[in-house]
Tab-separated table of C-alpha atoms in Angstrom:
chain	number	residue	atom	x	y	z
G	1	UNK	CA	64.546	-21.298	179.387
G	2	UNK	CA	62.604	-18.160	178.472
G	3	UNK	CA	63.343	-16.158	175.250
G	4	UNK	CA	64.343	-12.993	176.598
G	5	UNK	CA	65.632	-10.296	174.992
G	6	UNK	CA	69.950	-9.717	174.520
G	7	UNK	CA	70.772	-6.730	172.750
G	8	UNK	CA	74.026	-5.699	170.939
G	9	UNK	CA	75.384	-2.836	169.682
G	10	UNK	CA	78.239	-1.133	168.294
G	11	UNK	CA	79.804	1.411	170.203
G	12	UNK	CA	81.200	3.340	167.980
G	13	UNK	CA	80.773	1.791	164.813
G	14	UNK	CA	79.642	2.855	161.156
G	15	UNK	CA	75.967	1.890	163.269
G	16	UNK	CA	76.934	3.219	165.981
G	17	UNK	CA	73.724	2.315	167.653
G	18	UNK	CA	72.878	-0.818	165.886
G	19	UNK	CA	70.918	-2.526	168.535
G	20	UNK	CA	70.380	-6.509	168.334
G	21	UNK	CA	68.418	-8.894	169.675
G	22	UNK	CA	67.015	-12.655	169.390
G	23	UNK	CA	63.545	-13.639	169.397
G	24	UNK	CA	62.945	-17.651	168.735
G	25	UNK	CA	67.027	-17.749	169.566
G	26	UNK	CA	67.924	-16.053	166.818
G	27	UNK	CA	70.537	-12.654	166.883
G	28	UNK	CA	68.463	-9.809	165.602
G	29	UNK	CA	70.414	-8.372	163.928
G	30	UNK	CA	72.465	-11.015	163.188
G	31	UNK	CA	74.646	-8.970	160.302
G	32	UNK	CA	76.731	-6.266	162.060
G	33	UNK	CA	79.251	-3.719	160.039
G	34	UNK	CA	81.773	-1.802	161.919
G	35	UNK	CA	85.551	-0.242	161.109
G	36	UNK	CA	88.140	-1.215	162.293
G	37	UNK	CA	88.598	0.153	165.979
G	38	UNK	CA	85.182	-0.010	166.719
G	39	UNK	CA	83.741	-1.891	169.819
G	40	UNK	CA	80.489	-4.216	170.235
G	41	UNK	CA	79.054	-4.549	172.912
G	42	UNK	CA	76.431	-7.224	173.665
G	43	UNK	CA	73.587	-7.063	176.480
G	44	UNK	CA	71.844	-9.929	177.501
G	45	UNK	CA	68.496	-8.917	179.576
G	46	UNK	CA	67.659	-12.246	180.972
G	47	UNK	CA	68.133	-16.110	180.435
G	48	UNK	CA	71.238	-18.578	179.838
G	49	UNK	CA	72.970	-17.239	177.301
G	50	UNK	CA	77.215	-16.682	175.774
G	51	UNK	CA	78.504	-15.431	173.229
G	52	UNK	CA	80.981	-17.091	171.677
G	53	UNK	CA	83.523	-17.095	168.556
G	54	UNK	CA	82.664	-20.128	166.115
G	55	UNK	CA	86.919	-21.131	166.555
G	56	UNK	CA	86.953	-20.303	170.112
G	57	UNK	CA	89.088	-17.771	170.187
G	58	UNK	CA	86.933	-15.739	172.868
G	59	UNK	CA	83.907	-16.080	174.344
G	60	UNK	CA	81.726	-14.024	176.770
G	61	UNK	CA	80.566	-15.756	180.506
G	62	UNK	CA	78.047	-18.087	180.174
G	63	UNK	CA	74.176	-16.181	181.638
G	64	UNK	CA	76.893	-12.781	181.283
G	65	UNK	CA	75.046	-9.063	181.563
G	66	UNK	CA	77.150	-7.273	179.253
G	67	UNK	CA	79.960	-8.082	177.240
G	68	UNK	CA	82.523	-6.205	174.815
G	69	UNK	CA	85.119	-6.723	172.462
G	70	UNK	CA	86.834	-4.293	170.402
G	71	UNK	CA	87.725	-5.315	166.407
G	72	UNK	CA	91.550	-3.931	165.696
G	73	UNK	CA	91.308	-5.833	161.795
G	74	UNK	CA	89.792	-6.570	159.264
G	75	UNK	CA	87.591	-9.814	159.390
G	76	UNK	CA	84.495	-11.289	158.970
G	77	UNK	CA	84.169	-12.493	162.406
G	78	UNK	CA	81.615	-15.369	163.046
G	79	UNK	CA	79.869	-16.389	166.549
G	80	UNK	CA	77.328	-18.116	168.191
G	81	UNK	CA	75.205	-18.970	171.692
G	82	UNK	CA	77.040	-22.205	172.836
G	83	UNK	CA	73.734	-22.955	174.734
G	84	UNK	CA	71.471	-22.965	172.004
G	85	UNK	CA	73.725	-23.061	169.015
G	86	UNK	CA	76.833	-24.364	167.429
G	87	UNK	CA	79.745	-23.236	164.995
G	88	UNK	CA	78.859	-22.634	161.282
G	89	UNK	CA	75.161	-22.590	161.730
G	90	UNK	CA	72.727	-20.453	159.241
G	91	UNK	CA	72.636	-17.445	161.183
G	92	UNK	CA	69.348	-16.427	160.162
G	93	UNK	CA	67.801	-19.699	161.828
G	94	UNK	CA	70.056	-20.289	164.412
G	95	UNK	CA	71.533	-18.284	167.408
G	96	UNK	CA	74.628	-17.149	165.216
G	97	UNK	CA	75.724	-14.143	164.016
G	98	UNK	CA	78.455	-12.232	161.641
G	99	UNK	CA	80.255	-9.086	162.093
G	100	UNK	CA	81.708	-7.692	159.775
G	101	UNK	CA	85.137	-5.605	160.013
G	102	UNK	CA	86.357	-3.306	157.476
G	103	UNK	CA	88.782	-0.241	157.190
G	104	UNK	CA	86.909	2.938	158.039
G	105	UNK	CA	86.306	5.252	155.604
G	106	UNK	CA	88.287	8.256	154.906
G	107	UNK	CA	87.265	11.571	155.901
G	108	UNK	CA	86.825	14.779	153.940
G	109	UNK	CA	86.233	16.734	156.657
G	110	UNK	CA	87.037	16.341	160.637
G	111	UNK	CA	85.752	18.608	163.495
G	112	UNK	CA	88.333	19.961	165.574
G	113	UNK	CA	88.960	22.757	167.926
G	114	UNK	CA	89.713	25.352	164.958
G	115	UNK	CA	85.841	25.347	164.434
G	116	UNK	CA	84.976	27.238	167.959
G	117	UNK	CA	83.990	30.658	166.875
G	118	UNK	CA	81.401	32.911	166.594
G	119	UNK	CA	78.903	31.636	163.266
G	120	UNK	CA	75.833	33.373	161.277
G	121	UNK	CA	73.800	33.462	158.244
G	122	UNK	CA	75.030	36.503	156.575
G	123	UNK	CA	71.518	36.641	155.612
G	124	UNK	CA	69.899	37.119	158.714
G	125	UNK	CA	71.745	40.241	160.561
G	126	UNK	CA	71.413	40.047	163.742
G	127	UNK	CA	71.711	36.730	165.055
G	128	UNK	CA	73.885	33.770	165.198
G	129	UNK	CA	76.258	31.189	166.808
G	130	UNK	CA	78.912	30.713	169.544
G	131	UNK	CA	80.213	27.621	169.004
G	132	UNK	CA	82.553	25.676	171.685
G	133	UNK	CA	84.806	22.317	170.372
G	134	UNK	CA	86.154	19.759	172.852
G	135	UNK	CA	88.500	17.486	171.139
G	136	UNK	CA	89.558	15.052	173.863
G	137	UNK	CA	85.715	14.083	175.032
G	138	UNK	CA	84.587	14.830	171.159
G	139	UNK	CA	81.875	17.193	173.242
G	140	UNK	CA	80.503	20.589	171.293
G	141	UNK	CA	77.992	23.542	172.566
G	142	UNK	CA	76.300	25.757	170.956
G	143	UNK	CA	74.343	29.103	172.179
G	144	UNK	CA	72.007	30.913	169.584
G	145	UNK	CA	71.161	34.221	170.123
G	146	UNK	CA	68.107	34.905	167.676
G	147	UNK	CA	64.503	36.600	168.058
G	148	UNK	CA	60.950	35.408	168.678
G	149	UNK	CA	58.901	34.014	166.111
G	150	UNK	CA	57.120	37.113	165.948
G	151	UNK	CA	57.671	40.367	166.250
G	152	UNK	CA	56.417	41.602	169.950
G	153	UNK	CA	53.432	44.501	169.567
G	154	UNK	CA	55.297	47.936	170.086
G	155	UNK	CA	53.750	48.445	173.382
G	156	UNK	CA	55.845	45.837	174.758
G	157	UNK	CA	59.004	46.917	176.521
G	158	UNK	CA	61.916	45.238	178.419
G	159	UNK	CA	63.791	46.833	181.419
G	160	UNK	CA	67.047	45.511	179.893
G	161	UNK	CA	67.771	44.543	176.057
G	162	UNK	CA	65.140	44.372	173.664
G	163	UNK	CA	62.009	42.489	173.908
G	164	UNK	CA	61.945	40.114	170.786
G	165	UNK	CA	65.564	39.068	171.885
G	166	UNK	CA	65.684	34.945	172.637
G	167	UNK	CA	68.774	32.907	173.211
G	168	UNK	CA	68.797	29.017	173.126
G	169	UNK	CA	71.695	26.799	174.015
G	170	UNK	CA	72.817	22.855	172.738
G	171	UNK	CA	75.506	20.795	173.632
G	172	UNK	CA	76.334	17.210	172.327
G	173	UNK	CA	78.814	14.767	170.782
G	174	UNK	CA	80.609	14.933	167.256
G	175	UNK	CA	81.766	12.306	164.884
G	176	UNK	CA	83.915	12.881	162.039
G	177	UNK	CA	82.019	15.650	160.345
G	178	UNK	CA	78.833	15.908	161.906
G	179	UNK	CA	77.432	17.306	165.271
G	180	UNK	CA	74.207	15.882	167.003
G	181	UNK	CA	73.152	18.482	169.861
G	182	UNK	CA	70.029	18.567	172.316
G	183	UNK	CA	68.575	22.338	172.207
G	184	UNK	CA	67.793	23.542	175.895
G	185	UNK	CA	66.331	26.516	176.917
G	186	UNK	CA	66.396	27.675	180.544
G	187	UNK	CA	64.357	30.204	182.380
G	188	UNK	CA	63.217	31.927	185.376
G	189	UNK	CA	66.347	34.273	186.188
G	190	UNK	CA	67.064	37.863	186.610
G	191	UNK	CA	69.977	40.047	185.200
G	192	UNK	CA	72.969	39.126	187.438
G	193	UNK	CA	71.108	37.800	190.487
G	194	UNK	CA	71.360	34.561	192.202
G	195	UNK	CA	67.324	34.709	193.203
G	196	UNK	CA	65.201	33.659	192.145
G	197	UNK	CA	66.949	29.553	191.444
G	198	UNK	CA	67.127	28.582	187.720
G	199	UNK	CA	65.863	25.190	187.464
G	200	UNK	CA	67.131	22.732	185.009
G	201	UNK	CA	66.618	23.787	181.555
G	202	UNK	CA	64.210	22.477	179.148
G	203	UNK	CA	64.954	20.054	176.425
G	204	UNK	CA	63.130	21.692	172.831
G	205	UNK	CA	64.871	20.315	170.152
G	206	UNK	CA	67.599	18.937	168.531
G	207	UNK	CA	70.245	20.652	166.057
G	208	UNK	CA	72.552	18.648	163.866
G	209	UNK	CA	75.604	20.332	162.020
G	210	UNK	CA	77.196	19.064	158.771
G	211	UNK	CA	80.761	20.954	158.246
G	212	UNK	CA	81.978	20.726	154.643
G	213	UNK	CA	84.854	23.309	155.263
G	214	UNK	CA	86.430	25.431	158.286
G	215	UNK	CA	84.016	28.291	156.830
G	216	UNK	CA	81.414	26.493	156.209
G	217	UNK	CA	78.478	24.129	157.770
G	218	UNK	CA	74.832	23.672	157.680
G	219	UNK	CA	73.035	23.796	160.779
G	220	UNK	CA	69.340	21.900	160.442
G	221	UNK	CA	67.079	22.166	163.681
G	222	UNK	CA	63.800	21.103	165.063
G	223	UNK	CA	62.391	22.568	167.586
G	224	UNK	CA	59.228	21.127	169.532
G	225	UNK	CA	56.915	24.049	168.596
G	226	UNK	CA	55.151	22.993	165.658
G	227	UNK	CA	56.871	24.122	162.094
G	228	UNK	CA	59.855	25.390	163.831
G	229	UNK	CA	62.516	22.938	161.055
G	230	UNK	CA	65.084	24.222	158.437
G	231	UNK	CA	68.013	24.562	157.385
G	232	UNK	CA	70.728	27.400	158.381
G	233	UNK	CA	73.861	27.814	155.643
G	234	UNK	CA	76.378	29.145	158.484
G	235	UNK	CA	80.050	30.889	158.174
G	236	UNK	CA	82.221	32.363	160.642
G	237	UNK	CA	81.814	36.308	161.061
G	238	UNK	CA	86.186	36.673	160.881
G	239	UNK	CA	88.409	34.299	159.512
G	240	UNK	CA	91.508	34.148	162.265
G	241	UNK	CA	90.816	30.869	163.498
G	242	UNK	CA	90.567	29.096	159.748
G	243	UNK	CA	94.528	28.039	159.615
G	244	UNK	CA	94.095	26.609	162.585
G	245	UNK	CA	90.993	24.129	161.797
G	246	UNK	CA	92.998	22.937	158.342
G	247	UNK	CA	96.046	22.261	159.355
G	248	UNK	CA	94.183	19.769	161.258
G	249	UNK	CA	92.336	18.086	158.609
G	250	UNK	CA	93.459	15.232	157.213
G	251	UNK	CA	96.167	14.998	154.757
C-alpha cells in the first residue's frame, strides 16, 4: 500500500481551508478547529484508506474519494484509519486525528444587503465604489472607477470621456465581516458596440474589505503591477441605505 496523499478540510470552518494530509500514515493536520455548523470534508487521492469515528458512530467507505460530515455540537470528536490504525491511538504517530467543535464566535459586524451602495475616500474626489451584496449565495462585486497611475501628457485625447479615466471590477465571497474579491479588468471594446468581441477579462489582483460599521470599511488591494498595495478608508457618499444594513446586524 502506497502512502498517498488524503486531504481534509473544513468547509466552512474558523479554517475554512485547513487542508490535511498523512505522510508515514499519519493525518496532517491531525488537530482541526471548527464551529459548530461547520462541515469537513476529507479527500483521499489514492490508496486503502476510511475514516472512521474512534466509537463507531460513523465512518466513511473504506478506499472512499471524498467524504463529509457536518458538526451540529459541541465536541471533541476523535477518529482514525481502520486500515492502518485503531481507536485511542497518539494521533501524532498514528493515523488518528481530533476535531475540535466549539460555538462560533459572535459577530460585531455582519455583511448584508444594506451595504450595496455607491463608496469613496472623501479624500480622493473623483473616484470610488459601486458595491453589489448577495445575501442568499454570500456573493459581492465591486466596480472601481479611478484614474491611471499617472497623469496622461496633455497631448493625449479621448474621443469619449477623459483619458486618465480607468475602471476595474471584483467579485467574490463574504464571511461574517470580511470580503475576499478577485480584481478583473477587461478590454478590447468600443462605446456601445457589440464588435469588436470582449474576451474574458483579466485577473490583476485581489481586494479584501473589512466593514466595522454600515458607513464604514477598509478596502486593502494588490494589484499585479509592482507597488500597486494600500489601504482605502471607504464611506458611503449618502446615508439612505444605513437603517437598512443595522437593523440587520446582530442584536
Amino acid at each position: 500500500m502506497g502512502h498517498h496523499p488524503a486531504l481534509c478540510h473544513s468547509v466552512h470552518g474558523i479554517r475554512r481551508d485547513a487542508r490535511c494530509q498523512y505522510r508515514r500514515l499519519t493525518f496532517q493536520p491531525n488537530d482541526l478547529t471548527i464551529a459548530v455548523g461547520d462541515t469537513v470534508r476529507w479527500t483521499n487521492n489514492g490508496g486503502t484508506h476510511d475514516v472512521r469515528e474512534d466509537n463507531g458512530a460513523w465512518s466513511s467507505a473504506i478506499s472512499f474519494v471524498t467524504y463529509e460530515r457536518t458538526f451540529d455540537s459541541v465536541a471533541e470528536i476523535l477518529y482514525h484509519c481502520s486500515v492502518h490504525s485503531a481507536p485511542g491511538r497518539n494521533i501524532n504517530s498514528s493515523m488518528n486525528g481530533r476535531i475540535n467543535v466549539i460555538e462560533p464566535a459572535a459577530a460585531d459586524f455582519l455583511i448584508n444587503t444594506g451595504l450595496s451602495d455607491a463608496w469613496y475616500d472623501p479624500l480622493t474626489s473623483g473616484q470610488g465604489f459601486f458595491i453589489i451584496v448577495w445575501e442568499e449565495s454570500q456573493v459581492m462585486f465591486l466596480s472601481w472607477f479611478t484614474y491611471d497611475t499617472e497623469r496622461p501628457p496633455e497631448d493625449v485625447t479621448a474621443m469619449l470621456g477623459e483619458p486618465g479615466h480607468r475602471w476595474l471590477t471584483a467579485q467574490g465571497t463574504y464571511s461574517v465581516d470580511t470580503a475576499m474579491l478577485d480584481v478583473y479588468l477587461s478590454s478590447g471594446g468600443e462605446f456601445d458596440a457589440a464588435e469588436p468581441a470582449v474576451p474574458p477579462p483579466e485577473k490583476v489582483g485581489t481586494i479584501t474589505i473589512v466593514w466595522t460599521g454600515c458607513n464604514e470599511g477598509l478596502l486593502s488591494y494588490d494589484l499585479d503591477l509592482p507597488g500597486l498595495s494600500g489601504d482605502i478608508a471607504i464611506e458611503r457618499i449618502v446615508l439612505d441605505n444605513v437603517p437598512a444594513c443595522e437593523a440587520a446586524q446582530p442584536q
